Amino acid sequence: MKRLCVVLTIMALGVLIVAPIPASAGQPPLLSTTELVENSYKWDGKTVSFKGEVLQDLMVREDGTWMNLSDGNNTAMGVFVPEGVAMPALSHAEDYRTVGDVVLITGVFHRVCVQHEGETDIHAVSVTVLTPGSTKANPVHLDRVVWFVVLAGFLGLVMWLYYRKPTRGTEH
Amino acid sequence: MIRRVWREDFRIIGYYTGLVTIGVGLLMLIPMVTSLVFREWASALDFAISAALTLLVGYILALISRTKNTPGLTHAMVIAAGSWLVAMVLSGVPYMLSGHEKSFLDACFDTMSGYTTTGLFLLQDLDHISQGLNMWRHLLTYVGGQGIVVLALTFLIGSTGGAFKIMVGEGKEEKLEPNVRHIAVLIWRISLIYLGVGTVVLGLIAIANGIKPHLAFFHGAYIFMSAWSTGGFAPYSQNMLYYHSSAMEIASMVFFILGSFNFALHYAVWSGNRKEILRNVEIVSFTVTVLTTFSLVCLALMQRGVYPNAVALFRRGFFQLVSGHTTTGQSNIYARTFVREWGPLGMLATTIAMAIGASAASTGGGFKGLRIGIIVKGIATDIRKLLSPERAVVTGHYHHLHDNVISDGVVKSAAVIVVLYVLIYVVGAIVGMAYGYPMVDALFESVSAGSNTGLSCGVTQAGMPTLLKIVYILEMWMGRLEFLSVFTLFGFIATSFRSMRLRKAAV
């Protein structure tokens, strides 16, 4: 009997080691806005991970904070961080001259959120800053300055001709 | 017999097109200043280059074709349609310089969408554009809503005899005052007062929603310009979803409903004739068609169980439907939600609402409530005639500012324009289907472009076929100008070639 127990235990351990463990068992799947919107019924109510750049405005409300995370070209998702969920200090939020912090959130995806009157959103249970943001260079290119000077010069000349020249033309 | 085209015709058209172009160039100074305020030096330089180029083109046109002659009806129509094309191309320069467009065609698509108050866009990485470019996008839609020619009339052209005809060519056919410049000033006065009120209201809501005060009023101005002009742009790619705010959506909805009303109705109300709101055929038509199409949307959404309760259904369903009906295109759902969740009936109901559209002489597009009202009353009158004794004299009436008699001519004019709209909607849908898009999606997007709405179910993307982009540009342009001036432009070009051949033959 003892021998049988040992054999079964070894077999069970072997199965545990060899068998593939689904990703969702440990970490919620990392999804994009496109995936969530295209397959909204599939992910509705599930815990997911989402990674994106913090867009400019963090909107603090009575019961939590809204932030919008951009995860690609013209795709972004609204994330609601309820009061009580630890919100890390964010150093940068996106604007034209700033790259916002990239954060990883884990939370529950709602196809149509009951609390937020049908909004498609994620309610965060954890927020982590992955990459702090930075200030972007905003260089003025010399060739464009030259273009402007040339165009402005021509414009000045044409305007001078326009306002100097007496009106001509015949009345019908 | 079609008349020949002479050099003086080109001069008149060139001169007035030049003046409109100068107006567009001056307009570019506003986003340039915005960029300077936000210390976006590269963006400010882009606008300085664009303004210099546009002003240069405008002044050259005005200089080489300067004339004292005033435009006739043909000139006026050609100027109106042609100015929009010139403005589209030159206004695309700052888009292109920003590096956020994949091609110049995409830039032209976005500017035509802005000027025609459509709201579809191909801009890349909208969430990272400068404040200057955002100001430009919304300014285009605000100015386009009132009319580019109206802008030029106010500041540059003056009260020439042909000026009103150019405005008619731009779809502003209501003669509110005897003096055309006064009409243009009046349109701007009404719009600017609303701009002030709208910016403050929406800005305060934005502050209450947690947006930083120094940005809140820019958000307020952008959303107001988008709503009032029934444009549909927003500063971020999530559109109205960015704000997570029912107050913002309600305030915006009030402004886009107001923007979709006829300027003549605004003027009547401002002049003290408040009863006009209840009696006007366009308001009656709008109310009936909104209720009908919203009932269909509710049916579709309830059948599919899309929303968990009535509040959610109303907030999403009603906002989207009215946004479509007023041809605004602001959205508080994701574009693909239409396809994935609303389904064919929900999409078709929204498509019908977009196709009908806003009021005549408003900032909106589509068939227009006035035409729908006239056609329905015309059909009702015909039915009454059939049911009455042969000797009975049966006349139909509709109320638009005053009581008007329904004549066959009025019904025919309205029906012709509606048929032309249907034609462009169908052509756009067929081209979409030819590229493999499902029928409902292709029709939805085509109607959205042709009625200048801007709601999207995901067809409009930078990667879509080039021909489809061109078809949508043409749809937006024709839909906004209501065909007549565009057809006159085509006719004028054909006549010009014929006249050249005749002259060569004579030599």
XYZ file of C-alpha atoms in Angstrom:
679
model
C 0.000 0.000 0.000
C 2.828 2.356 0.981
C 4.611 1.594 -2.263
C 1.438 2.373 -4.241
C 1.069 5.735 -2.420
C 4.666 6.652 -3.221
C 4.206 5.731 -6.900
C 0.966 7.735 -7.153
C 2.558 10.754 -5.447
C 5.531 10.643 -7.837
C 3.162 10.336 -10.812
C 1.070 13.270 -9.587
C 4.172 15.423 -9.143
C 5.357 14.378 -12.595
C 2.044 15.411 -14.145
C 2.187 18.780 -12.345
C 5.697 19.414 -13.632
C 5.098 18.300 -17.214
C 1.556 19.619 -17.777
C 1.342 23.097 -19.381
C 0.024 25.677 -16.957
C -2.386 28.177 -18.548
C -1.179 31.783 -18.323
C -4.420 32.875 -16.684
C -3.825 30.579 -13.740
C -1.042 32.793 -12.475
C -1.197 36.199 -14.091
C -4.281 37.763 -15.692
C -3.824 38.019 -19.483
C -2.271 41.233 -20.766
C -4.797 42.625 -23.265
C -5.059 45.587 -25.606
C -7.949 48.006 -26.171
C -8.583 46.441 -29.574
C -8.783 42.934 -28.102
C -11.089 44.069 -25.298
C -13.467 45.988 -27.605
C -13.511 43.368 -30.357
C -14.154 40.551 -27.884
C -16.006 42.477 -25.216
C -18.449 39.667 -24.370
C -15.601 37.202 -23.875
C -13.694 39.382 -21.409
C -16.700 40.939 -19.643
C -16.327 40.587 -15.870
C -12.914 38.921 -16.137
C -9.750 40.066 -14.414
C -7.284 41.344 -16.987
C -3.975 43.176 -17.165
C -3.611 46.304 -19.254
C -0.542 48.369 -20.017
C -0.551 51.908 -21.351
C 0.739 55.466 -21.208
C -1.085 57.781 -18.823
C -2.888 60.449 -20.843
C -2.898 63.994 -19.629
C -5.752 64.280 -17.171
C -6.126 62.273 -13.973
C -9.705 62.951 -12.990
C -10.261 62.630 -9.275
C -13.885 61.961 -8.372
C -15.690 61.290 -5.081
C -15.356 57.512 -5.258
C -12.075 57.130 -7.098
C -9.890 58.372 -9.915
C -10.294 58.059 -13.667
C -7.285 57.778 -15.894
C -7.071 57.075 -19.596
C -4.316 54.788 -20.808
C -3.125 54.936 -24.396
C -1.900 51.591 -25.695
C -1.361 52.300 -29.366
C -2.258 54.454 -32.328
C -5.607 56.064 -31.454
C -6.553 53.378 -28.984
C -7.021 54.047 -25.300
C -9.008 52.632 -22.406
C -10.618 54.318 -19.424
C -9.424 52.876 -16.132
C -11.242 53.584 -12.887
C -9.131 53.319 -9.750
C -11.604 53.032 -6.848
C -10.856 54.713 -3.555
C -8.883 52.290 -1.409
C -6.772 50.944 -4.262
C -3.223 52.167 -3.850
C -2.384 54.711 -6.530
C 1.350 55.134 -7.096
C 2.771 58.620 -7.507
C 2.906 59.424 -11.221
C 5.765 61.594 -12.371
C 4.568 62.468 -15.892
C 1.262 62.533 -17.737
C 1.198 62.771 -21.512
C 1.146 66.022 -23.419
C 2.769 67.187 -26.654
C 6.115 67.727 -24.968
C 5.898 64.896 -22.443
C 5.874 61.121 -22.586
C 3.567 59.959 -19.810
C 4.377 57.215 -17.323
C 3.660 53.723 -18.617
C 1.631 51.837 -16.040
C 0.489 48.263 -15.700
C -2.894 47.775 -14.155
C -4.744 44.667 -13.130
C -8.472 44.922 -12.843
C -11.919 43.776 -13.848
C -13.024 44.591 -17.399
C -16.613 45.724 -17.869
C -18.198 45.588 -21.314
C -20.929 47.862 -19.967
C -20.192 49.017 -16.458
C -23.305 49.164 -14.255
C -21.668 51.645 -11.868
C -20.731 53.968 -14.743
C -23.939 53.835 -16.760
C -22.856 51.490 -19.487
C -19.282 52.639 -19.976
C -16.664 50.212 -21.297
C -13.964 50.364 -18.637
C -11.587 48.529 -16.329
C -11.862 48.828 -12.560
C -8.314 48.579 -11.288
C -7.313 46.458 -8.320
C -3.646 47.267 -8.653
C -1.631 49.939 -10.424
C 2.120 49.735 -10.999
C 4.395 52.203 -12.742
C 6.479 50.268 -15.272
C 8.379 53.111 -16.930
C 8.503 56.674 -15.664
C 7.719 59.280 -18.298
C 10.083 61.893 -19.646
C 10.221 65.227 -21.393
C 10.409 65.093 -25.185
C 12.717 67.186 -27.287
C 10.816 69.843 -29.195
C 13.424 70.964 -31.696
C 12.856 73.673 -34.268
C 14.323 72.479 -37.552
C 16.543 74.955 -39.367
C 15.247 73.994 -42.819
C 11.741 74.939 -41.739
C 12.969 78.297 -40.469
C 14.511 78.880 -43.903
C 11.210 77.907 -45.571
C 9.357 80.362 -43.387
C 11.781 83.211 -44.121
C 11.564 82.581 -47.888
C 7.754 82.357 -47.886
C 7.427 85.407 -45.649
C 9.714 87.344 -47.992
C 7.614 86.463 -51.035
C 4.442 87.197 -49.112
C 5.739 90.648 -48.169
C 6.542 91.384 -51.810
C 3.149 90.220 -53.109
C 1.312 92.120 -50.385
C 3.238 95.255 -51.263
C 2.260 94.829 -54.924
C -1.355 94.113 -53.994
C -1.847 97.132 -51.767
C 0.229 99.451 -53.959
C -1.421 98.639 -57.264
C -4.518 100.697 -58.097
C -7.646 98.654 -58.751
C -8.269 98.030 -62.425
C -10.994 96.201 -64.293
C -14.081 97.319 -66.074
C -17.609 97.551 -64.821
C -20.174 95.751 -66.931
C -27.824 77.227 -74.264
C -24.766 77.261 -72.010
C -22.789 80.485 -72.256
C -19.106 80.644 -73.126
C -16.490 81.300 -70.482
C -14.435 84.486 -70.781
C -11.260 85.681 -69.119
C -13.256 88.023 -66.882
C -15.125 85.004 -65.483
C -11.813 83.511 -64.348
C -10.809 86.871 -62.931
C -13.945 87.184 -60.820
C -13.638 83.599 -59.581
C -9.909 83.951 -58.937
C -10.311 87.226 -57.061
C -12.996 86.020 -54.676
C -11.344 82.639 -54.190
C -8.179 84.572 -53.352
C -10.024 86.580 -50.701
C -11.451 83.428 -49.136
C -7.935 81.912 -49.168
C -6.557 84.989 -47.388
C -9.259 84.426 -44.756
C -8.046 80.836 -44.285
C -4.441 82.062 -43.964
C -5.397 84.577 -41.289
C -7.264 81.844 -39.445
C -4.017 79.878 -39.112
C -2.651 82.591 -36.847
C -4.982 81.400 -34.044
C -3.436 77.887 -33.712
C -0.001 79.480 -34.138
C -0.642 81.707 -31.110
C -2.048 78.691 -29.213
C 1.184 76.787 -29.863
C 3.241 79.775 -28.737
C 1.228 79.998 -25.501
C 1.946 76.312 -24.796
C 5.601 76.755 -25.853
C 5.225 74.266 -28.707
C 7.859 75.967 -30.844
C 8.025 73.401 -33.651
C 4.251 73.383 -34.017
C 4.112 77.194 -33.975
C 6.665 77.269 -36.793
C 4.577 74.764 -38.787
C 1.594 77.088 -38.537
C 3.715 80.132 -39.420
C 4.905 78.365 -42.594
C 1.367 77.242 -43.444
C -0.077 80.716 -42.860
C 2.632 82.350 -44.991
C 2.041 79.857 -47.818
C -1.751 80.217 -47.671
C -1.626 84.009 -47.543
C 0.861 83.999 -50.427
C -1.449 81.870 -52.584
C -4.434 84.031 -51.604
C -2.697 87.328 -52.357
C -1.283 86.052 -55.676
C -4.778 84.932 -56.742
C -6.300 88.231 -55.657
C -3.494 90.246 -57.288
C -3.492 88.587 -60.707
C -7.269 88.492 -60.970
C -8.238 91.739 -59.247
C -11.523 93.066 -60.565
C -14.315 95.437 -59.615
C -16.954 93.256 -61.234
C -19.267 91.408 -58.903
C -19.990 87.686 -59.207
C -23.076 86.401 -60.980
C -24.839 83.211 -59.929
C -22.498 80.904 -61.879
C -19.401 82.624 -60.500
C -20.826 82.462 -57.002
C -21.424 78.744 -57.179
C -17.957 78.084 -58.619
C -16.328 80.311 -55.985
C -18.173 78.522 -53.163
C -17.272 75.007 -54.363
C -13.758 75.939 -55.526
C -12.882 77.812 -52.315
C -13.628 74.706 -50.290
C -11.201 72.676 -52.418
C -8.448 75.301 -52.194
C -9.037 75.618 -48.437
C -8.931 71.827 -48.061
C -5.511 71.567 -49.739
C -3.871 74.534 -47.994
C -5.330 73.714 -44.579
C -3.794 70.267 -44.895
C -0.264 71.719 -44.839
C -0.014 72.074 -41.019
C -1.392 68.552 -40.643
C 1.310 67.268 -42.962
C 4.092 69.263 -41.302
C 3.043 67.902 -37.897
C 4.147 64.427 -38.970
C 0.845 62.932 -37.813
C -0.453 62.069 -41.291
C 0.623 59.130 -43.432
C 0.027 60.980 -46.711
C -1.125 64.336 -48.028
C -4.377 62.683 -49.133
C -5.001 61.742 -45.505
C -4.329 65.355 -44.500
C -6.835 66.539 -47.131
C -9.333 63.957 -45.866
C -9.015 65.366 -42.346
C -9.347 68.996 -43.425
C -12.356 68.256 -45.630
C -13.833 66.318 -42.723
C -13.192 69.326 -40.471
C -14.560 72.008 -42.777
C -17.625 69.968 -43.662
C -18.197 69.311 -39.919
C -18.028 65.579 -40.541
C -15.609 64.418 -37.853
C -14.084 61.313 -39.445
C -10.302 61.378 -39.210
C -7.190 59.576 -40.397
C -4.782 61.481 -38.151
C -2.170 59.248 -36.535
C -1.597 59.218 -32.799
C -4.207 61.857 -32.017
C -3.477 61.529 -28.299
C -0.038 63.093 -28.797
C -0.696 66.077 -31.046
C 0.073 69.648 -30.079
C -2.489 72.022 -28.590
C -1.985 74.142 -31.705
C -3.013 71.294 -34.013
C -5.940 70.448 -31.760
C -7.025 74.080 -31.903
C -6.709 73.960 -35.705
C -8.843 70.812 -35.993
C -11.628 72.308 -33.915
C -11.337 75.731 -35.499
C -11.759 74.147 -38.938
C -14.951 72.508 -37.856
C -16.228 75.669 -36.133
C -15.525 77.861 -39.155
C -16.739 75.184 -41.568
C -20.016 75.021 -39.675
C -20.689 78.703 -40.175
C -19.182 78.581 -43.666
C -15.755 79.588 -44.966
C -17.367 82.074 -47.326
C -19.392 83.528 -44.462
C -16.092 84.126 -42.657
C -14.548 85.842 -45.664
C -17.727 87.847 -46.245
C -17.640 89.157 -42.700
C -14.130 90.457 -42.818
C -12.953 90.732 -46.400
C -15.530 90.758 -49.162
C -18.124 93.292 -48.049
C -21.644 93.834 -49.305
C -21.220 93.193 -53.002
C -24.217 92.267 -55.072
C -22.988 88.729 -55.657
C -21.986 88.002 -52.090
C -25.337 86.544 -51.080
C -25.213 84.210 -54.061
C -21.861 82.852 -52.859
C -23.379 82.221 -49.451
C -26.256 80.364 -51.105
C -23.654 78.267 -52.896
C -22.311 77.370 -49.470
C -25.706 76.208 -48.232
C -26.761 79.338 -46.311
C -29.837 80.309 -48.266
C -31.824 82.043 -45.508
C -31.888 85.802 -46.144
C -32.263 87.023 -42.576
C -31.379 90.648 -43.325
C -31.397 92.714 -46.521
C -27.649 93.396 -46.309
C -25.540 90.307 -46.918
C -22.692 91.479 -44.722
C -25.163 91.961 -41.909
C -26.277 88.341 -42.386
C -22.690 87.138 -42.121
C -22.051 89.322 -39.070
C -25.301 88.082 -37.527
C -24.336 84.436 -38.051
C -20.982 85.117 -36.413
C -22.492 87.124 -33.582
C -24.867 84.271 -32.691
C -22.056 81.706 -32.976
C -19.539 83.738 -30.960
C -22.004 84.415 -28.133
C -22.710 80.687 -27.955
C -18.946 80.023 -28.106
C -18.398 82.199 -25.042
C -21.256 80.617 -23.106
C -20.363 77.089 -24.244
C -16.683 77.401 -23.382
C -17.460 78.635 -19.877
C -20.145 75.989 -19.222
C -18.125 73.061 -20.585
C -14.907 74.422 -19.028
C -16.530 74.553 -15.584
C -17.844 71.013 -16.036
C -14.337 69.924 -17.034
C -12.913 71.501 -13.861
C -15.593 69.779 -11.782
C -14.592 66.520 -13.492
C -11.018 66.923 -12.337
C -9.323 68.439 -15.383
C -6.641 71.022 -14.621
C -8.132 74.544 -14.771
C -5.653 75.906 -17.339
C -6.596 73.072 -19.720
C -10.268 72.817 -18.783
C -11.307 75.859 -20.809
C -9.424 74.583 -23.850
C -11.340 71.311 -23.484
C -14.505 73.387 -23.102
C -13.765 75.401 -26.246
C -12.871 72.301 -28.278
C -15.956 70.352 -27.262
C -18.171 73.387 -27.795
C -16.762 74.057 -31.275
C -17.219 70.402 -32.121
C -20.782 70.299 -30.766
C -22.095 73.633 -32.027
C -20.798 73.029 -35.523
C -22.103 69.433 -35.352
C -18.518 68.413 -36.126
C -17.769 65.530 -33.808
C -14.057 66.009 -33.212
C -12.648 65.794 -29.687
C -9.118 66.420 -28.413
C -8.478 62.752 -27.616
C -9.049 59.545 -29.568
C -11.615 58.296 -27.049
C -13.840 61.220 -28.034
C -16.466 61.809 -25.283
C -15.390 58.613 -23.501
C -12.277 60.507 -22.381
C -14.287 62.543 -19.852
C -16.279 59.763 -18.144
C -18.879 62.402 -17.426
C -22.623 62.459 -18.037
C -22.681 66.216 -17.342
C -20.203 66.800 -20.175
C -22.276 64.632 -22.513
C -25.568 66.328 -21.620
C -24.126 69.838 -22.019
C -22.533 68.892 -25.318
C -25.804 67.328 -26.491
C -27.678 70.563 -25.750
C -25.152 72.496 -27.844
C -25.193 70.108 -30.775
C -28.976 70.077 -30.837
C -28.920 73.889 -30.848
C -26.258 73.852 -33.569
C -28.384 71.574 -35.708
C -31.227 74.113 -35.782
C -31.748 76.501 -38.674
C -29.994 79.875 -38.262
C -33.272 81.505 -39.274
C -34.925 79.795 -36.313
C -32.183 81.065 -33.985
C -32.706 84.538 -35.417
C -36.494 84.334 -35.003
C -36.097 83.284 -31.372
C -33.464 85.968 -30.737
C -35.860 88.494 -32.265
C -38.540 87.516 -29.743
C -40.570 85.044 -31.826
C -40.294 82.169 -29.330
C -43.454 80.397 -30.520
C -41.592 79.553 -33.721
C -39.792 76.747 -31.847
C -43.049 74.878 -31.374
C -44.520 75.515 -34.819
C -41.516 75.190 -37.130
C -41.804 72.246 -39.517
C -38.143 71.329 -38.984
C -38.561 71.029 -35.223
C -41.675 68.899 -35.698
C -39.864 66.745 -38.262
C -36.785 66.433 -36.003
C -38.896 65.403 -33.004
C -40.816 62.766 -34.952
C -37.759 61.245 -36.624
C -35.687 61.246 -33.414
C -38.465 59.453 -31.521
C -38.979 56.942 -34.327
C -35.323 56.093 -34.807
C -34.654 56.036 -31.064
C -37.506 53.535 -30.667
C -35.752 51.324 -33.215
C -32.431 51.700 -31.413
C -34.096 50.775 -28.091
C -35.696 47.743 -29.722
C -32.350 46.619 -31.143
C -30.439 47.153 -27.897
C -33.101 45.497 -25.721
C -33.418 42.515 -28.090
C -29.691 41.937 -27.795
C -29.552 42.800 -24.091
C -26.668 45.167 -24.687
C -27.210 47.404 -21.659
C -28.031 46.211 -18.146
C -30.551 48.949 -17.291
C -32.575 51.832 -18.710
C -30.126 54.498 -17.506
C -27.214 52.921 -19.368
C -29.362 52.334 -22.452
C -30.547 55.932 -22.468
C -27.120 57.458 -21.805
C -25.404 55.489 -24.570
C -28.293 54.874 -26.975
C -29.887 58.314 -26.916
C -26.592 60.203 -27.029
C -25.358 58.177 -29.990
C -28.661 58.423 -31.829
C -29.059 62.182 -31.375
C -25.385 62.695 -32.160
C -26.007 60.834 -35.419
C -29.308 62.548 -36.173
C -27.871 66.037 -35.702
C -24.912 64.843 -37.848
C -22.512 65.624 -34.999
C -20.667 62.363 -34.603
C -19.502 62.740 -31.018
C -19.400 59.333 -29.438
C -19.564 57.865 -25.930
C -19.018 54.283 -27.111
C -16.140 52.724 -29.053
C -16.516 52.707 -32.863
C -16.432 48.920 -33.073
C -19.139 48.647 -30.413
C -21.619 49.436 -33.180
C -20.624 46.285 -35.023
C -19.844 44.051 -32.071
C -22.753 44.947 -29.806
C -25.419 47.152 -31.414
C -25.921 44.796 -34.360
C -27.532 45.417 -37.775
C -30.840 46.897 -36.530
C -29.156 49.336 -34.153
C -26.729 50.360 -36.878
C -29.465 50.728 -39.502
C -31.588 52.895 -37.177
C -28.565 55.132 -36.593
C -27.853 55.138 -40.334
C -31.410 56.332 -41.057
C -31.056 59.078 -38.431
C -27.735 60.204 -39.955
C -29.213 60.146 -43.462
C -32.096 62.433 -42.431
C -29.761 64.767 -40.582
C -30.172 68.246 -39.215
C -32.046 71.406 -40.232
C -31.512 73.413 -43.415
C -29.188 76.447 -43.133
C -27.639 74.988 -40.000
C -24.164 73.607 -39.377
C -25.453 70.078 -39.956
C -25.804 67.822 -42.980
C -28.102 65.107 -44.351
C -31.435 65.411 -46.186
C -32.513 68.127 -43.698
C -35.680 68.231 -41.633
C -37.195 70.928 -43.830
C -37.080 68.707 -46.923
C -38.443 65.704 -45.049
C -41.254 67.887 -43.679
C -42.069 69.256 -47.143
C -42.039 65.826 -48.798
C -44.220 64.251 -46.087
C -46.675 67.178 -46.234
C -46.636 66.955 -50.038
C -47.520 63.257 -49.933
C -50.248 63.937 -47.349
C -51.673 66.714 -49.550
C -51.723 64.405 -52.582
C -53.529 61.721 -50.575
C -56.067 64.300 -49.385
C -56.569 65.391 -53.004
C -57.270 61.794 -54.020
C -59.788 61.361 -51.224
C -61.569 64.696 -51.872
C -64.291 65.395 -54.460
C -62.806 66.269 -57.847
C -63.948 69.892 -57.674
C -62.526 70.489 -54.222
C -59.455 72.705 -53.994
C -57.013 71.071 -51.624
C -53.862 72.880 -50.573
C -51.177 71.834 -48.131
C -49.188 74.123 -45.870
C -46.047 73.948 -43.816
C -44.789 76.369 -41.227
C -41.236 77.591 -41.563
C -40.928 81.126 -40.149
C -44.330 81.782 -41.707
C -47.035 79.666 -43.311
C -46.048 78.435 -46.773
C -48.127 76.735 -49.409
C -46.965 73.328 -50.602
C -46.561 73.522 -54.359
C -45.411 70.797 -56.733
C -42.287 72.833 -57.446
C -41.308 73.025 -53.759
C -41.860 69.284 -53.278
C -39.915 68.501 -56.450
C -36.931 70.658 -55.385
C -36.841 68.955 -51.991
C -37.176 65.490 -53.547
C -34.376 66.101 -56.065
C -31.884 66.968 -53.333
C -32.978 63.964 -51.239
C -32.501 61.686 -54.275
C -29.004 63.114 -54.818
C -28.120 62.435 -51.185
C -29.393 58.867 -51.526
C -27.282 58.522 -54.652
C -24.025 59.510 -52.943
C -24.841 57.343 -49.931
C -25.397 54.341 -52.213
C -22.323 54.987 -54.372
C -20.113 55.226 -51.258
C -21.643 52.039 -49.862
C -21.122 50.156 -53.147
C -17.459 51.196 -53.288
C -17.062 50.073 -49.667
C -18.691 46.733 -50.412
C -16.502 46.327 -53.501
C -13.510 46.472 -51.166
C -15.007 43.697 -49.056
C -16.643 45.589 -46.189
C -19.980 44.111 -45.010
C -23.032 45.899 -46.409
C -24.240 47.337 -43.096
C -20.763 48.667 -42.241
C -20.214 50.107 -45.730
C -23.614 51.822 -45.729
C -23.160 53.150 -42.193
C -19.783 54.711 -43.001
C -20.885 56.054 -46.386
C -23.978 57.728 -44.929
C -21.842 59.077 -42.105
C -19.492 60.717 -44.636
C -22.201 61.934 -47.038
C -24.378 63.390 -44.290
C -21.311 64.968 -42.621
C -21.915 63.054 -39.407
C -18.610 61.396 -38.556
C -19.746 58.398 -36.529
C -17.596 55.452 -37.514
C -17.989 51.709 -37.187
C -14.289 51.223 -37.870
C -14.081 51.440 -41.678
C -12.360 54.842 -41.700
C -8.706 54.171 -40.978
C -5.430 55.305 -42.518
C -5.047 51.848 -44.036
C -8.323 51.908 -45.945
C -8.224 51.895 -49.774
C -7.215 55.166 -51.453
C -10.270 55.184 -53.721
C -12.550 54.893 -50.716
C -10.828 57.891 -49.110
C -11.396 59.912 -52.294
C -15.045 58.813 -52.485
C -15.615 59.855 -48.870
C -13.915 63.232 -49.506
C -16.246 63.813 -52.471
C -19.243 62.703 -50.414
C -18.346 65.079 -47.583
C -17.803 67.981 -49.990
C -20.966 67.420 -52.025
C -23.064 66.692 -48.940
C -21.964 69.885 -47.215
C -22.503 72.148 -50.238
C -25.723 70.380 -51.220
C -24.642 69.519 -54.783
C -25.673 72.609 -56.750
C -22.423 74.552 -56.451
C -20.337 71.386 -56.974
C -22.238 70.521 -60.170
C -21.857 74.130 -61.322
C -18.095 73.876 -60.746
C -17.911 70.687 -62.828
C -20.043 72.330 -65.525
C -17.879 75.443 -65.477
C -14.705 73.395 -65.946
C -16.260 71.496 -68.865
C -17.510 74.745 -70.429
C -14.067 76.312 -70.015
C -12.462 73.521 -72.035
C -15.162 73.829 -74.691
C -14.661 77.602 -74.901
C -10.894 77.113 -75.274
C -11.474 74.689 -78.146
C -13.882 77.122 -79.819
C -11.364 79.969 -79.508
C -8.588 77.829 -80.937
C -10.863 76.803 -83.816
C -11.692 80.480 -84.501
C -7.965 81.345 -84.647
